XYZ file of C-alpha atoms in Angstrom:
249
model
C 0.000 0.000 0.000
C 2.879 2.323 0.859
C 4.568 1.600 -2.473
C 1.304 2.320 -4.298
C 0.915 5.624 -2.498
C 4.514 6.604 -3.306
C 4.012 5.743 -6.979
C 0.793 7.744 -7.066
C 2.549 10.678 -5.368
C 5.444 10.524 -7.850
C 3.080 10.338 -10.814
C 1.020 13.269 -9.506
C 4.165 15.331 -8.887
C 5.600 14.633 -12.344
C 2.279 15.304 -14.046
C 1.839 18.580 -12.161
C 5.415 19.615 -12.940
C 4.938 18.815 -16.644
C 1.682 20.777 -16.831
C 3.124 23.789 -14.989
C 6.322 23.749 -17.053
C 4.377 23.461 -20.322
C 2.047 26.263 -19.247
C 5.034 28.442 -18.324
C 6.677 27.887 -21.729
C 3.386 28.652 -23.471
C 2.922 31.883 -21.507
C 6.535 32.857 -22.204
C 6.060 32.331 -25.944
C 2.773 34.231 -25.794
C 4.499 37.116 -23.992
C 7.262 37.393 -26.599
C 4.705 37.164 -29.403
C 2.606 39.986 -27.900
C 5.738 42.031 -27.160
C 6.996 41.700 -30.749
C 3.576 42.652 -32.106
C 3.569 45.654 -29.777
C 6.999 46.758 -30.997
C 5.877 46.479 -34.616
C 2.787 48.602 -33.885
C 4.874 51.181 -31.990
C 7.320 51.469 -34.889
C 4.462 51.873 -37.358
C 2.840 54.500 -35.143
C 6.124 56.398 -34.791
C 6.587 56.362 -38.556
C 3.099 57.711 -39.280
C 3.194 60.137 -36.331
C 6.513 61.483 -37.604
C 4.933 62.025 -41.021
C 1.977 63.888 -39.469
C 4.334 66.078 -37.422
C 6.371 66.935 -40.506
C 3.214 67.929 -42.364
C 2.169 70.092 -39.405
C 5.543 71.868 -39.395
C 5.603 72.353 -43.174
C 2.070 73.759 -43.144
C 2.721 76.242 -40.322
C 6.044 77.683 -41.497
C 4.753 78.673 -44.932
C 3.754 82.118 -43.690
C 7.166 82.884 -42.182
C 9.177 85.495 -44.030
C 12.504 84.313 -42.606
C 13.770 80.793 -41.988
C 17.199 80.110 -40.456
C 19.768 78.397 -42.645
C 21.541 76.778 -39.717
C 19.919 75.898 -36.409
C 21.966 74.623 -33.472
C 20.723 72.862 -30.344
C 22.488 73.139 -26.972
C 21.563 70.105 -24.883
C 22.908 71.650 -21.655
C 22.908 68.979 -18.924
C 20.239 66.801 -20.521
C 20.852 63.226 -21.537
C 20.403 62.879 -25.313
C 17.012 61.566 -26.408
C 17.805 60.141 -29.836
C 14.139 59.794 -30.757
C 13.433 63.469 -30.017
C 16.626 64.688 -31.684
C 15.694 62.731 -34.810
C 12.341 64.564 -34.788
C 14.148 67.906 -34.790
C 16.160 66.829 -37.830
C 13.010 65.871 -39.735
C 11.222 69.077 -38.725
C 14.165 71.109 -39.990
C 13.837 69.341 -43.332
C 10.120 70.181 -43.416
C 10.945 73.816 -42.608
C 13.538 74.171 -45.355
C 16.447 74.431 -42.902
C 19.629 73.114 -44.503
C 21.935 72.717 -41.508
C 21.398 71.483 -37.964
C 23.991 70.900 -35.273
C 23.797 69.523 -31.752
C 26.105 70.618 -28.951
C 26.540 68.297 -25.986
C 29.452 69.538 -23.891
C 29.750 66.156 -22.164
C 30.443 64.404 -25.472
C 27.829 61.685 -24.917
C 25.977 62.441 -28.154
C 29.098 62.675 -30.285
C 30.404 59.372 -28.948
C 27.079 57.675 -29.688
C 26.173 59.385 -32.962
C 25.354 55.999 -34.512
C 22.296 55.769 -32.241
C 21.025 59.091 -33.570
C 21.636 57.930 -37.138
C 19.629 54.765 -36.483
C 16.777 56.784 -34.947
C 16.652 59.016 -38.039
C 16.744 56.073 -40.446
C 13.732 54.511 -38.715
C 11.436 57.469 -39.450
C 12.812 59.370 -42.445
C 11.435 59.002 -45.944
C 13.395 57.479 -48.803
C 13.561 60.790 -50.689
C 15.436 62.444 -47.816
C 19.213 62.383 -47.572
C 20.900 63.151 -44.261
C 24.570 64.098 -44.547
C 26.484 63.383 -41.345
C 29.484 65.678 -41.319
C 31.477 63.610 -38.851
C 31.193 60.608 -41.171
C 31.890 62.498 -44.415
C 28.927 60.884 -46.140
C 27.635 62.336 -49.350
C 25.702 61.029 -52.332
C 26.543 62.640 -55.629
C 23.578 63.290 -57.867
C 21.071 62.745 -55.068
C 17.628 64.078 -55.943
C 15.412 65.022 -53.025
C 15.525 66.882 -49.750
C 18.867 67.123 -48.028
C 20.065 68.244 -44.605
C 23.527 68.425 -43.083
C 23.932 67.249 -39.498
C 26.848 67.802 -37.138
C 27.424 66.818 -33.507
C 29.750 68.867 -31.318
C 31.309 68.526 -27.889
C 33.467 70.683 -25.649
C 36.572 68.979 -27.044
C 35.904 70.330 -30.558
C 36.411 73.964 -29.587
C 39.559 73.241 -27.594
C 41.011 71.049 -30.328
C 40.456 73.672 -33.022
C 42.049 76.411 -30.932
C 45.066 74.171 -30.339
C 45.330 73.363 -34.061
C 45.168 77.038 -35.023
C 47.887 77.847 -32.478
C 50.086 75.093 -33.934
C 49.455 76.439 -37.435
C 50.533 79.940 -36.378
C 53.731 78.526 -34.908
C 54.455 76.393 -37.973
C 53.834 79.322 -40.343
C 55.798 81.666 -38.085
C 52.964 84.197 -38.098
C 54.172 87.528 -36.694
C 51.057 89.684 -36.516
C 48.178 87.873 -34.828
C 44.907 89.724 -34.281
C 41.284 88.820 -33.593
C 40.366 88.810 -37.298
C 43.211 86.404 -38.132
C 42.256 84.026 -35.340
C 38.567 84.196 -36.263
C 39.268 83.525 -39.943
C 41.454 80.504 -39.179
C 38.939 79.055 -36.742
C 36.093 79.394 -39.239
C 38.136 77.503 -41.839
C 37.824 74.443 -39.594
C 34.041 74.381 -39.996
C 32.092 73.363 -43.086
C 28.873 74.778 -41.631
C 27.871 78.438 -41.787
C 27.453 80.216 -38.453
C 24.135 79.285 -36.776
C 21.302 81.780 -37.220
C 19.236 80.315 -34.393
C 20.168 78.458 -31.220
C 17.581 76.496 -29.263
C 18.957 75.832 -25.803
C 17.667 73.453 -23.154
C 17.242 74.503 -19.544
C 15.702 77.574 -17.945
C 19.077 79.208 -17.279
C 21.063 80.275 -20.335
C 24.627 79.008 -20.637
C 26.873 78.268 -23.616
C 28.587 75.359 -21.846
C 31.770 76.092 -23.773
C 30.121 76.404 -27.208
C 32.680 77.860 -29.694
C 32.045 81.625 -29.278
C 33.419 82.613 -32.690
C 30.430 80.875 -34.319
C 27.589 82.565 -32.459
C 28.240 86.304 -32.480
C 25.099 86.960 -34.557
C 23.026 84.018 -33.334
C 19.514 84.412 -31.912
C 18.978 82.383 -28.708
C 15.610 80.909 -27.723
C 14.888 78.563 -24.804
C 12.939 75.352 -25.398
C 13.400 74.261 -21.736
C 13.904 70.621 -22.735
C 14.260 68.586 -25.916
C 12.671 65.545 -24.279
C 9.186 64.949 -25.736
C 9.430 68.227 -27.648
C 6.307 68.944 -29.675
C 6.162 70.238 -33.253
C 4.139 73.180 -31.918
C 7.017 74.285 -29.664
C 9.446 73.989 -32.583
C 7.208 76.069 -34.858
C 6.730 78.682 -32.114
C 10.507 79.042 -31.848
C 10.729 79.651 -35.602
C 7.955 82.261 -35.308
C 9.863 84.069 -32.565
C 13.046 83.962 -34.627
C 11.299 85.325 -37.703
C 9.766 88.238 -35.770
C 13.065 89.099 -34.071
C 14.976 89.048 -37.345
C 12.387 91.293 -39.009
C 12.533 93.825 -36.144
C 16.314 93.970 -36.425
C 16.083 94.371 -40.192
C 18.365 91.491 -41.094
């Protein structure tokens, strides 16, 4: 009788274990299936939402008399949000802005630029070409919209100043003035000087941004680039346009 009870107990235990284990594997597979479906839907939503946002921006900047050629973003102390930064790139394209640069004095963005490139590739259209200056990418004969993107860090300004100083020493330059230094520093940059700077944070600070580039730049606070809306971006362009018109530029 004892042996029969032990056999029954063993059978019940093994059967219960098998059922629970099978149920667990089924639920695990079901979870991954639902999760993958969710990710696909999120990606599709992001793609269509990005298209709607671009149309909103393009529609609302038509009435602006002045659009900046180069817009730069100072991230301040914020951690880069690649998804939101990719939105800014697409909105610049919709606005007719040719150049956009991002300044992260900590160097996090520049060291992880590939993540930003991937975020842009996920939502941009096929007829849009993004030229990444740090990668020297360019497509000859490309037909479609084009924007130039550059990432900067605190090290860029210091490195360029050091290189200019070395050049002066190598060329044995005798008369060095502000104009000479400014001209040599500008030769290091392919981009034109930024017309508009959108800076994050409530307190304005350049965080070491190269000062020779921003003498005529208009500065507007966006508080944060995280979850930035197309409306806030358009409002910044409106403010820039009105300021430029008042100053008669």
